[in-house]
């Protein structure tokens, strides 16, 4: 394996806010990693919606139907525990999740875990095993509210809220388990050029919050129709111009640049070295 970095790196995409762009971002990160020939295993923890697993199934069908060679990760969707008591269910989740990670670590460079838009025990276990945690947030104070309470007049951060506290707990669990550190990245998603004032305010709040909560805040993706259109075909913008027959527009070029910038800013182990290898 030419890009093997040593230890398997676990990327978790999470946010308790539904619809913030977790699965879409996850899919673009997965295909970016596969493009550089990393071995990627995917765990979709949203066993109800299975959006990410379905996105990848669509990719397989589309590739088969059109005779395309598209990169494909291996995908796992752990079933929810059905034991009688809450304690038994938690125990079941812990045992099966640990066994799955153990198994995948033997044959993957990266494991990407997509979490549901709500709290669950499995999601907490995933957060506590993350090396990199990516939280997409939309440009709205409704999304920011899950990270911190903001003063309505001054827009100053008053206190941490639900999701930040959950990540705080996950960091403690992770530190006790193996002294590991979670690199938490908050990425803005669906930013629009139309609402400059709101955009600036969200930027200011996230800038002040990043010091307080210890995350890195990065720009992420703009609002683009194309992100919504790709799901049925299972394609990503990373595929454009390679195997697929999709035509590139200016908006697609800009979107591809956003994805490349995101990948660079994640600071994943071996990523820059892989760029050099790919260029050779
Ligand atoms: N940058 C973007 N521009 C336009 N549409 C987007 C963008 N990112 C995501 N979307 C759309 O927003 C919707 C929600 O995205 P997605 O399913 O990725 O969110 P999610 O956080 O995984 O949701 P859930 O919490 O339900 O799992 C989808 O219809 C998706 O196509
Ligand atoms: Mg999702």
PDB file of C-alpha atoms and ligand atoms in Angstrom:
ATOM      1  CA  UNK A   1       0.000   0.000   0.000  1.00  0.00           C
ATOM      2  CA  UNK A   2       1.841   3.053  -1.180  1.00  0.00           C
ATOM      3  CA  UNK A   3       0.267   5.663   1.087  1.00  0.00           C
ATOM      4  CA  UNK A   4       0.026   3.642   4.259  1.00  0.00           C
ATOM      5  CA  UNK A   5       0.608   6.013   7.149  1.00  0.00           C
ATOM      6  CA  UNK A   6       1.048   3.462   9.909  1.00  0.00           C
ATOM      7  CA  UNK A   7      -1.827   3.741  12.351  1.00  0.00           C
ATOM      8  CA  UNK A   8      -5.404   3.727  11.065  1.00  0.00           C
ATOM      9  CA  UNK A   9      -6.870   7.210  11.369  1.00  0.00           C
ATOM     10  CA  UNK A  10     -10.489   7.524  12.487  1.00  0.00           C
ATOM     11  CA  UNK A  11     -12.541  10.399  11.090  1.00  0.00           C
ATOM     12  CA  UNK A  12     -15.938  11.011  12.646  1.00  0.00           C
ATOM     13  CA  UNK A  13     -18.467  13.328  11.038  1.00  0.00           C
ATOM     14  CA  UNK A  14     -20.946  14.443  13.663  1.00  0.00           C
ATOM     15  CA  UNK A  15     -23.387  17.093  14.753  1.00  0.00           C
ATOM     16  CA  UNK A  16     -26.620  16.653  16.664  1.00  0.00           C
ATOM     17  CA  UNK A  17     -28.238  19.119  14.276  1.00  0.00           C
ATOM     18  CA  UNK A  18     -30.001  17.176  11.530  1.00  0.00           C
ATOM     19  CA  UNK A  19     -29.435  18.085   7.906  1.00  0.00           C
ATOM     20  CA  UNK A  20     -26.269  20.127   8.424  1.00  0.00           C
ATOM     21  CA  UNK A  21     -24.417  18.287   5.635  1.00  0.00           C
ATOM     22  CA  UNK A  22     -22.697  15.438   7.485  1.00  0.00           C
ATOM     23  CA  UNK A  23     -23.366  12.696   4.946  1.00  0.00           C
ATOM     24  CA  UNK A  24     -22.639  14.940   1.955  1.00  0.00           C
ATOM     25  CA  UNK A  25     -19.332  16.096   3.467  1.00  0.00           C
ATOM     26  CA  UNK A  26     -18.512  12.523   4.530  1.00  0.00           C
ATOM     27  CA  UNK A  27     -19.011  11.228   0.982  1.00  0.00           C
ATOM     28  CA  UNK A  28     -16.749  13.908  -0.506  1.00  0.00           C
ATOM     29  CA  UNK A  29     -14.020  13.155   2.037  1.00  0.00           C
ATOM     30  CA  UNK A  30     -14.284   9.386   1.384  1.00  0.00           C
ATOM     31  CA  UNK A  31     -13.992   9.756  -2.389  1.00  0.00           C
ATOM     32  CA  UNK A  32     -11.110  12.257  -2.010  1.00  0.00           C
ATOM     33  CA  UNK A  33      -9.232   9.688   0.117  1.00  0.00           C
ATOM     34  CA  UNK A  34      -9.984   6.844  -2.305  1.00  0.00           C
ATOM     35  CA  UNK A  35      -8.786   8.980  -5.205  1.00  0.00           C
ATOM     36  CA  UNK A  36      -5.377   9.055  -3.514  1.00  0.00           C
ATOM     37  CA  UNK A  37      -5.514   5.302  -3.100  1.00  0.00           C
ATOM     38  CA  UNK A  38      -6.022   5.099   0.622  1.00  0.00           C
ATOM     39  CA  UNK A  39      -7.945   2.097   1.898  1.00  0.00           C
ATOM     40  CA  UNK A  40     -11.145   3.537   3.365  1.00  0.00           C
ATOM     41  CA  UNK A  41     -13.774   1.762   5.447  1.00  0.00           C
ATOM     42  CA  UNK A  42     -17.077   3.468   6.153  1.00  0.00           C
ATOM     43  CA  UNK A  43     -19.393   3.039   9.117  1.00  0.00           C
ATOM     44  CA  UNK A  44     -22.840   4.563   8.735  1.00  0.00           C
ATOM     45  CA  UNK A  45     -24.257   4.903  12.244  1.00  0.00           C
ATOM     46  CA  UNK A  46     -27.549   6.273  11.007  1.00  0.00           C
ATOM     47  CA  UNK A  47     -29.152   2.849  10.785  1.00  0.00           C
ATOM     48  CA  UNK A  48     -32.618   4.395  10.234  1.00  0.00           C
ATOM     49  CA  UNK A  49     -31.903   6.692   7.280  1.00  0.00           C
ATOM     50  CA  UNK A  50     -28.696   5.020   6.064  1.00  0.00           C
ATOM     51  CA  UNK A  51     -28.133   8.061   3.815  1.00  0.00           C
ATOM     52  CA  UNK A  52     -24.408   7.528   3.410  1.00  0.00           C
ATOM     53  CA  UNK A  53     -24.726   3.775   2.804  1.00  0.00           C
ATOM     54  CA  UNK A  54     -27.440   4.516   0.223  1.00  0.00           C
ATOM     55  CA  UNK A  55     -25.273   7.177  -1.407  1.00  0.00           C
ATOM     56  CA  UNK A  56     -22.575   4.504  -1.845  1.00  0.00           C
ATOM     57  CA  UNK A  57     -25.112   1.883  -3.071  1.00  0.00           C
ATOM     58  CA  UNK A  58     -26.260   4.404  -5.684  1.00  0.00           C
ATOM     59  CA  UNK A  59     -22.652   4.827  -6.728  1.00  0.00           C
ATOM     60  CA  UNK A  60     -22.276   1.098  -7.247  1.00  0.00           C
ATOM     61  CA  UNK A  61     -25.493   0.825  -9.294  1.00  0.00           C
ATOM     62  CA  UNK A  62     -24.564   3.843 -11.406  1.00  0.00           C
ATOM     63  CA  UNK A  63     -21.094   2.466 -12.100  1.00  0.00           C
ATOM     64  CA  UNK A  64     -22.562  -0.945 -13.056  1.00  0.00           C
ATOM     65  CA  UNK A  65     -25.249   0.538 -15.303  1.00  0.00           C
ATOM     66  CA  UNK A  66     -22.857   2.852 -17.136  1.00  0.00           C
ATOM     67  CA  UNK A  67     -19.888   0.577 -17.165  1.00  0.00           C
ATOM     68  CA  UNK A  68     -17.782   3.047 -15.195  1.00  0.00           C
ATOM     69  CA  UNK A  69     -14.791   2.301 -13.006  1.00  0.00           C
ATOM     70  CA  UNK A  70     -15.568   4.216  -9.811  1.00  0.00           C
ATOM     71  CA  UNK A  71     -13.690   3.925  -6.535  1.00  0.00           C
ATOM     72  CA  UNK A  72     -15.688   2.166  -3.823  1.00  0.00           C
ATOM     73  CA  UNK A  73     -15.167   1.955  -0.036  1.00  0.00           C
ATOM     74  CA  UNK A  74     -16.293  -0.958   2.100  1.00  0.00           C
ATOM     75  CA  UNK A  75     -19.411  -0.041   4.065  1.00  0.00           C
ATOM     76  CA  UNK A  76     -20.832  -1.193   7.388  1.00  0.00           C
ATOM     77  CA  UNK A  77     -24.151  -0.261   8.984  1.00  0.00           C
ATOM     78  CA  UNK A  78     -24.243  -1.626  12.559  1.00  0.00           C
ATOM     79  CA  UNK A  79     -27.733  -2.706  13.552  1.00  0.00           C
ATOM     80  CA  UNK A  80     -29.200  -1.094  16.619  1.00  0.00           C
ATOM     81  CA  UNK A  81     -29.135  -3.245  19.738  1.00  0.00           C
ATOM     82  CA  UNK A  82     -32.472  -4.895  20.580  1.00  0.00           C
ATOM     83  CA  UNK A  83     -31.751  -6.068  24.132  1.00  0.00           C
ATOM     84  CA  UNK A  84     -34.316  -5.719  26.914  1.00  0.00           C
ATOM     85  CA  UNK A  85     -32.688  -3.152  29.156  1.00  0.00           C
ATOM     86  CA  UNK A  86     -30.862   0.081  28.424  1.00  0.00           C
ATOM     87  CA  UNK A  87     -27.743  -1.256  30.125  1.00  0.00           C
ATOM     88  CA  UNK A  88     -27.787  -4.431  28.025  1.00  0.00           C
ATOM     89  CA  UNK A  89     -28.219  -2.387  24.837  1.00  0.00           C
ATOM     90  CA  UNK A  90     -25.302  -0.125  25.742  1.00  0.00           C
ATOM     91  CA  UNK A  91     -23.142  -3.124  26.492  1.00  0.00           C
ATOM     92  CA  UNK A  92     -24.125  -4.754  23.184  1.00  0.00           C
ATOM     93  CA  UNK A  93     -23.245  -1.513  21.300  1.00  0.00           C
ATOM     94  CA  UNK A  94     -19.877  -1.267  23.053  1.00  0.00           C
ATOM     95  CA  UNK A  95     -18.886  -4.858  22.278  1.00  0.00           C
ATOM     96  CA  UNK A  96     -19.995  -4.847  18.617  1.00  0.00           C
ATOM     97  CA  UNK A  97     -18.560  -1.378  17.901  1.00  0.00           C
ATOM     98  CA  UNK A  98     -15.165  -2.239  19.419  1.00  0.00           C
ATOM     99  CA  UNK A  99     -15.068  -5.528  17.453  1.00  0.00           C
ATOM    100  CA  UNK A 100     -15.930  -3.732  14.202  1.00  0.00           C
ATOM    101  CA  UNK A 101     -13.225  -1.080  14.721  1.00  0.00           C
ATOM    102  CA  UNK A 102     -10.707  -3.776  15.591  1.00  0.00           C
ATOM    103  CA  UNK A 103     -11.491  -5.703  12.442  1.00  0.00           C
ATOM    104  CA  UNK A 104     -11.411  -2.638  10.156  1.00  0.00           C
ATOM    105  CA  UNK A 105      -8.182  -1.311  11.641  1.00  0.00           C
ATOM    106  CA  UNK A 106      -6.370  -4.332  10.240  1.00  0.00           C
ATOM    107  CA  UNK A 107      -7.192  -3.474   6.661  1.00  0.00           C
ATOM    108  CA  UNK A 108      -7.841   0.303   6.421  1.00  0.00           C
ATOM    109  CA  UNK A 109      -5.803   3.480   6.372  1.00  0.00           C
ATOM    110  CA  UNK A 110      -8.881   5.518   7.263  1.00  0.00           C
ATOM    111  CA  UNK A 111     -12.158   4.665   8.927  1.00  0.00           C
ATOM    112  CA  UNK A 112     -14.862   7.242   8.350  1.00  0.00           C
ATOM    113  CA  UNK A 113     -17.863   7.202  10.671  1.00  0.00           C
ATOM    114  CA  UNK A 114     -20.989   9.162   9.751  1.00  0.00           C
ATOM    115  CA  UNK A 115     -23.200   9.894  12.777  1.00  0.00           C
ATOM    116  CA  UNK A 116     -26.955  10.484  12.875  1.00  0.00           C
ATOM    117  CA  UNK A 117     -28.292  13.976  13.569  1.00  0.00           C
ATOM    118  CA  UNK A 118     -29.286  13.005  17.101  1.00  0.00           C
ATOM    119  CA  UNK A 119     -27.664  11.750  20.276  1.00  0.00           C
ATOM    120  CA  UNK A 120     -27.171   7.996  20.668  1.00  0.00           C
ATOM    121  CA  UNK A 121     -24.875   5.738  22.635  1.00  0.00           C
ATOM    122  CA  UNK A 122     -23.207   4.487  19.450  1.00  0.00           C
ATOM    123  CA  UNK A 123     -22.632   8.054  18.339  1.00  0.00           C
ATOM    124  CA  UNK A 124     -20.947   8.849  21.673  1.00  0.00           C
ATOM    125  CA  UNK A 125     -18.730   5.788  21.336  1.00  0.00           C
ATOM    126  CA  UNK A 126     -17.765   6.958  17.845  1.00  0.00           C
ATOM    127  CA  UNK A 127     -16.939  10.469  19.056  1.00  0.00           C
ATOM    128  CA  UNK A 128     -14.719   9.053  21.785  1.00  0.00           C
ATOM    129  CA  UNK A 129     -12.758   7.043  19.221  1.00  0.00           C
ATOM    130  CA  UNK A 130     -12.204   9.932  16.774  1.00  0.00           C
ATOM    131  CA  UNK A 131      -8.760  11.165  15.784  1.00  0.00           C
ATOM    132  CA  UNK A 132     -10.421  13.843  13.662  1.00  0.00           C
ATOM    133  CA  UNK A 133     -13.958  15.039  14.373  1.00  0.00           C
ATOM    134  CA  UNK A 134     -15.657  17.090  11.662  1.00  0.00           C
ATOM    135  CA  UNK A 135     -18.785  19.057  12.475  1.00  0.00           C
ATOM    136  CA  UNK A 136     -20.516  20.755   9.558  1.00  0.00           C
ATOM    137  CA  UNK A 137     -22.691  23.710  10.582  1.00  0.00           C
ATOM    138  CA  UNK A 138     -25.006  25.749   8.409  1.00  0.00           C
ATOM    139  CA  UNK A 139     -24.694  29.498   8.445  1.00  0.00           C
ATOM    140  CA  UNK A 140     -27.392  29.982  11.012  1.00  0.00           C
ATOM    141  CA  UNK A 141     -27.650  30.723  14.715  1.00  0.00           C
ATOM    142  CA  UNK A 142     -29.972  27.739  15.005  1.00  0.00           C
ATOM    143  CA  UNK A 143     -26.969  25.541  14.188  1.00  0.00           C
ATOM    144  CA  UNK A 144     -24.573  27.553  16.352  1.00  0.00           C
ATOM    145  CA  UNK A 145     -26.983  27.141  19.285  1.00  0.00           C
ATOM    146  CA  UNK A 146     -25.949  23.497  19.634  1.00  0.00           C
ATOM    147  CA  UNK A 147     -22.363  24.627  20.141  1.00  0.00           C
ATOM    148  CA  UNK A 148     -22.928  27.641  22.382  1.00  0.00           C
ATOM    149  CA  UNK A 149     -25.490  30.077  23.725  1.00  0.00           C
ATOM    150  CA  UNK A 150     -24.954  33.480  22.135  1.00  0.00           C
ATOM    151  CA  UNK A 151     -25.996  36.838  23.632  1.00  0.00           C
ATOM    152  CA  UNK A 152     -28.792  38.256  21.412  1.00  0.00           C
ATOM    153  CA  UNK A 153     -27.473  41.841  21.584  1.00  0.00           C
ATOM    154  CA  UNK A 154     -23.722  41.510  21.574  1.00  0.00           C
ATOM    155  CA  UNK A 155     -23.457  38.099  19.824  1.00  0.00           C
ATOM    156  CA  UNK A 156     -20.888  37.197  22.484  1.00  0.00           C
ATOM    157  CA  UNK A 157     -20.638  33.548  23.559  1.00  0.00           C
ATOM    158  CA  UNK A 158     -22.360  33.083  26.954  1.00  0.00           C
ATOM    159  CA  UNK A 159     -22.109  29.348  27.635  1.00  0.00           C
ATOM    160  CA  UNK A 160     -21.440  26.071  25.935  1.00  0.00           C
ATOM    161  CA  UNK A 161     -24.375  23.952  24.895  1.00  0.00           C
ATOM    162  CA  UNK A 162     -25.378  20.389  24.246  1.00  0.00           C
ATOM    163  CA  UNK A 163     -23.104  19.232  21.491  1.00  0.00           C
ATOM    164  CA  UNK A 164     -19.952  20.995  22.747  1.00  0.00           C
ATOM    165  CA  UNK A 165     -20.492  19.392  26.123  1.00  0.00           C
ATOM    166  CA  UNK A 166     -20.868  15.992  24.504  1.00  0.00           C
ATOM    167  CA  UNK A 167     -17.574  16.480  22.627  1.00  0.00           C
ATOM    168  CA  UNK A 168     -15.952  17.607  25.875  1.00  0.00           C
ATOM    169  CA  UNK A 169     -17.018  14.309  27.480  1.00  0.00           C
ATOM    170  CA  UNK A 170     -15.772  12.364  24.442  1.00  0.00           C
ATOM    171  CA  UNK A 171     -12.402  14.087  24.755  1.00  0.00           C
ATOM    172  CA  UNK A 172     -12.152  13.024  28.388  1.00  0.00           C
ATOM    173  CA  UNK A 173     -13.074   9.409  27.584  1.00  0.00           C
ATOM    174  CA  UNK A 174     -10.560   9.370  24.723  1.00  0.00           C
ATOM    175  CA  UNK A 175      -7.768  10.822  26.889  1.00  0.00           C
ATOM    176  CA  UNK A 176      -8.366   8.187  29.569  1.00  0.00           C
ATOM    177  CA  UNK A 177      -8.550   5.337  27.060  1.00  0.00           C
ATOM    178  CA  UNK A 178      -5.258   5.899  25.221  1.00  0.00           C
ATOM    179  CA  UNK A 179      -4.221   9.498  25.906  1.00  0.00           C
ATOM    180  CA  UNK A 180      -5.424  10.291  22.393  1.00  0.00           C
ATOM    181  CA  UNK A 181      -6.378  13.798  21.353  1.00  0.00           C
ATOM    182  CA  UNK A 182      -9.384  14.593  19.170  1.00  0.00           C
ATOM    183  CA  UNK A 183      -8.700  17.219  16.517  1.00  0.00           C
ATOM    184  CA  UNK A 184     -12.115  18.867  16.322  1.00  0.00           C
ATOM    185  CA  UNK A 185     -12.915  20.803  13.168  1.00  0.00           C
ATOM    186  CA  UNK A 186     -16.037  22.867  12.699  1.00  0.00           C
ATOM    187  CA  UNK A 187     -16.688  23.499   9.032  1.00  0.00           C
ATOM    188  CA  UNK A 188     -19.236  25.890   7.673  1.00  0.00           C
ATOM    189  CA  UNK A 189     -21.540  24.426   5.078  1.00  0.00           C
ATOM    190  CA  UNK A 190     -23.972  25.965   2.602  1.00  0.00           C
ATOM    191  CA  UNK A 191     -22.517  29.463   2.956  1.00  0.00           C
ATOM    192  CA  UNK A 192     -24.231  31.902   0.655  1.00  0.00           C
ATOM    193  CA  UNK A 193     -22.842  35.028  -0.932  1.00  0.00           C
ATOM    194  CA  UNK A 194     -26.264  36.664  -0.550  1.00  0.00           C
ATOM    195  CA  UNK A 195     -26.365  37.174   3.201  1.00  0.00           C
ATOM    196  CA  UNK A 196     -23.128  39.009   3.969  1.00  0.00           C
ATOM    197  CA  UNK A 197     -24.168  40.390   7.367  1.00  0.00           C
ATOM    198  CA  UNK A 198     -25.288  37.067   8.803  1.00  0.00           C
ATOM    199  CA  UNK A 199     -22.214  35.423   7.304  1.00  0.00           C
ATOM    200  CA  UNK A 200     -19.946  37.902   9.090  1.00  0.00           C
ATOM    201  CA  UNK A 201     -21.738  37.433  12.417  1.00  0.00           C
ATOM    202  CA  UNK A 202     -21.516  33.649  12.226  1.00  0.00           C
ATOM    203  CA  UNK A 203     -17.847  34.040  11.380  1.00  0.00           C
ATOM    204  CA  UNK A 204     -17.262  36.265  14.427  1.00  0.00           C
ATOM    205  CA  UNK A 205     -19.059  33.899  16.795  1.00  0.00           C
ATOM    206  CA  UNK A 206     -17.213  30.836  15.489  1.00  0.00           C
ATOM    207  CA  UNK A 207     -13.897  32.679  15.701  1.00  0.00           C
ATOM    208  CA  UNK A 208     -14.409  33.509  19.366  1.00  0.00           C
ATOM    209  CA  UNK A 209     -15.843  30.083  20.089  1.00  0.00           C
ATOM    210  CA  UNK A 210     -12.930  28.165  18.611  1.00  0.00           C
ATOM    211  CA  UNK A 211     -10.551  29.341  21.340  1.00  0.00           C
ATOM    212  CA  UNK A 212     -13.019  28.653  24.095  1.00  0.00           C
ATOM    213  CA  UNK A 213     -14.088  25.168  22.964  1.00  0.00           C
ATOM    214  CA  UNK A 214     -10.817  24.150  21.298  1.00  0.00           C
ATOM    215  CA  UNK A 215     -11.900  23.413  17.769  1.00  0.00           C
ATOM    216  CA  UNK A 216     -10.458  24.577  14.487  1.00  0.00           C
ATOM    217  CA  UNK A 217     -12.902  26.478  12.402  1.00  0.00           C
ATOM    218  CA  UNK A 218     -12.613  26.255   8.608  1.00  0.00           C
ATOM    219  CA  UNK A 219     -14.680  27.598   5.689  1.00  0.00           C
ATOM    220  CA  UNK A 220     -16.100  24.375   4.151  1.00  0.00           C
ATOM    221  CA  UNK A 221     -18.614  24.333   1.277  1.00  0.00           C
ATOM    222  CA  UNK A 222     -20.779  26.993  -0.336  1.00  0.00           C
ATOM    223  CA  UNK A 223     -24.484  26.555  -1.082  1.00  0.00           C
ATOM    224  CA  UNK A 224     -24.575  24.799  -4.452  1.00  0.00           C
ATOM    225  CA  UNK A 225     -27.408  22.957  -6.170  1.00  0.00           C
ATOM    226  CA  UNK A 226     -24.973  20.354  -7.465  1.00  0.00           C
ATOM    227  CA  UNK A 227     -24.482  18.879  -3.963  1.00  0.00           C
ATOM    228  CA  UNK A 228     -28.166  17.992  -3.926  1.00  0.00           C
ATOM    229  CA  UNK A 229     -28.174  16.515  -7.419  1.00  0.00           C
ATOM    230  CA  UNK A 230     -25.322  14.044  -7.042  1.00  0.00           C
ATOM    231  CA  UNK A 231     -26.892  11.648  -4.510  1.00  0.00           C
ATOM    232  CA  UNK A 232     -29.025   9.532  -6.925  1.00  0.00           C
ATOM    233  CA  UNK A 233     -25.993   8.797  -9.082  1.00  0.00           C
ATOM    234  CA  UNK A 234     -23.714   8.293  -6.111  1.00  0.00           C
ATOM    235  CA  UNK A 235     -21.232  10.718  -7.583  1.00  0.00           C
ATOM    236  CA  UNK A 236     -19.198  13.465  -5.934  1.00  0.00           C
ATOM    237  CA  UNK A 237     -17.521  16.515  -7.365  1.00  0.00           C
ATOM    238  CA  UNK A 238     -14.243  14.655  -6.952  1.00  0.00           C
ATOM    239  CA  UNK A 239     -15.375  12.277  -9.726  1.00  0.00           C
ATOM    240  CA  UNK A 240     -16.034  15.048 -12.216  1.00  0.00           C
ATOM    241  CA  UNK A 241     -13.513  15.109 -14.979  1.00  0.00           C
ATOM    242  CA  UNK A 242     -12.182  11.651 -14.082  1.00  0.00           C
ATOM    243  CA  UNK A 243     -14.375   8.594 -14.807  1.00  0.00           C
ATOM    244  CA  UNK A 244     -17.778  10.237 -15.058  1.00  0.00           C
ATOM    245  CA  UNK A 245     -19.374  11.833 -18.083  1.00  0.00           C
ATOM    246  CA  UNK A 246     -20.605  14.881 -16.112  1.00  0.00           C
ATOM    247  CA  UNK A 247     -19.828  18.236 -17.696  1.00  0.00           C
ATOM    248  CA  UNK A 248     -17.896  20.777 -15.634  1.00  0.00           C
ATOM    249  CA  UNK A 249     -19.304  24.282 -15.105  1.00  0.00           C
ATOM    250  CA  UNK A 250     -17.619  27.230 -13.339  1.00  0.00           C
ATOM    251  CA  UNK A 251     -19.616  26.440 -10.199  1.00  0.00           C
ATOM    252  CA  UNK A 252     -18.335  22.862 -10.279  1.00  0.00           C
ATOM    253  CA  UNK A 253     -14.745  24.060 -10.625  1.00  0.00           C
ATOM    254  CA  UNK A 254     -15.218  26.344  -7.621  1.00  0.00           C
ATOM    255  CA  UNK A 255     -16.800  23.486  -5.655  1.00  0.00           C
ATOM    256  CA  UNK A 256     -13.900  21.177  -6.448  1.00  0.00           C
ATOM    257  CA  UNK A 257     -11.523  23.829  -5.130  1.00  0.00           C
ATOM    258  CA  UNK A 258     -13.556  24.003  -1.914  1.00  0.00           C
ATOM    259  CA  UNK A 259     -13.218  20.255  -1.504  1.00  0.00           C
ATOM    260  CA  UNK A 260      -9.468  20.306  -2.093  1.00  0.00           C
ATOM    261  CA  UNK A 261      -9.058  23.132   0.386  1.00  0.00           C
ATOM    262  CA  UNK A 262     -11.145  21.229   2.939  1.00  0.00           C
ATOM    263  CA  UNK A 263      -8.999  18.120   2.500  1.00  0.00           C
ATOM    264  CA  UNK A 264      -5.808  20.158   2.953  1.00  0.00           C
ATOM    265  CA  UNK A 265      -7.170  21.903   6.036  1.00  0.00           C
ATOM    266  CA  UNK A 266      -8.112  18.647   7.730  1.00  0.00           C
ATOM    267  CA  UNK A 267      -4.353  17.994   8.196  1.00  0.00           C
ATOM    268  CA  UNK A 268      -4.834  14.240   7.847  1.00  0.00           C
ATOM    269  CA  UNK A 269      -1.699  12.149   8.342  1.00  0.00           C
ATOM    270  CA  UNK A 270       0.074  11.451   5.076  1.00  0.00           C
ATOM    271  CA  UNK A 271      -2.244  13.659   3.018  1.00  0.00           C
ATOM    272  CA  UNK A 272       0.422  16.058   1.752  1.00  0.00           C
ATOM    273  CA  UNK A 273       2.849  13.249   1.057  1.00  0.00           C
ATOM    274  CA  UNK A 274       0.098  11.493  -0.918  1.00  0.00           C
ATOM    275  CA  UNK A 275      -0.273  14.654  -3.028  1.00  0.00           C
ATOM    276  CA  UNK A 276       3.397  14.438  -3.969  1.00  0.00           C
ATOM    277  CA  UNK A 277       3.086  10.723  -4.824  1.00  0.00           C
ATOM    278  CA  UNK A 278      -0.049  11.388  -6.916  1.00  0.00           C
ATOM    279  CA  UNK A 279       1.731  14.131  -8.870  1.00  0.00           C
ATOM    280  CA  UNK A 280       4.702  11.888  -9.667  1.00  0.00           C
TER     281      UNK A 280
HETATM  282  N1  LIG B   1     -23.178  22.703   0.320  1.00  0.00           N
HETATM  283  C1  LIG B   1     -24.426  22.322   0.020  1.00  0.00           C
HETATM  284  N2  LIG B   1     -25.145  22.990  -0.919  1.00  0.00           N
HETATM  285  C2  LIG B   1     -26.412  22.595  -1.203  1.00  0.00           C
HETATM  286  N3  LIG B   1     -27.052  21.579  -0.625  1.00  0.00           N
HETATM  287  C3  LIG B   1     -26.400  20.885   0.316  1.00  0.00           C
HETATM  288  C4  LIG B   1     -25.058  21.206   0.694  1.00  0.00           C
HETATM  289  N4  LIG B   1     -24.661  20.332   1.666  1.00  0.00           N
HETATM  290  C5  LIG B   1     -25.704  19.505   1.871  1.00  0.00           C
HETATM  291  N5  LIG B   1     -26.758  19.831   1.084  1.00  0.00           N
HETATM  292  C6  LIG B   1     -28.092  19.188   1.045  1.00  0.00           C
HETATM  293  O1  LIG B   1     -28.671  19.335   2.344  1.00  0.00           O
HETATM  294  C7  LIG B   1     -29.434  18.168   2.684  1.00  0.00           C
HETATM  295  C8  LIG B   1     -28.890  17.568   3.988  1.00  0.00           C
HETATM  296  O2  LIG B   1     -27.550  17.112   3.757  1.00  0.00           O
HETATM  297  P1  LIG B   1     -26.992  15.794   4.433  1.00  0.00           P
HETATM  298  O3  LIG B   1     -27.932  14.658   4.232  1.00  0.00           O
HETATM  299  O4  LIG B   1     -25.597  15.666   3.985  1.00  0.00           O
HETATM  300  O5  LIG B   1     -27.041  16.259   5.953  1.00  0.00           O
HETATM  301  P2  LIG B   1     -26.867  15.373   7.273  1.00  0.00           P
HETATM  302  O6  LIG B   1     -26.262  16.270   8.291  1.00  0.00           O
HETATM  303  O7  LIG B   1     -26.163  14.111   6.957  1.00  0.00           O
HETATM  304  O8  LIG B   1     -28.374  15.054   7.645  1.00  0.00           O
HETATM  305  P3  LIG B   1     -28.900  14.038   8.788  1.00  0.00           P
HETATM  306  O9  LIG B   1     -28.712  14.745  10.096  1.00  0.00           O
HETATM  307  O10 LIG B   1     -30.348  13.840   8.427  1.00  0.00           O
HETATM  308  O11 LIG B   1     -28.069  12.802   8.687  1.00  0.00           O
HETATM  309  C9  LIG B   1     -29.317  17.217   1.487  1.00  0.00           C
HETATM  310  O12 LIG B   1     -30.434  17.421   0.672  1.00  0.00           O
HETATM  311  C10 LIG B   1     -28.037  17.683   0.794  1.00  0.00           C
HETATM  312  O13 LIG B   1     -28.050  17.389  -0.587  1.00  0.00           O
HETATM  313 MG1  LIG B   2     -26.692  12.101   7.369  1.00  0.00          MG
END
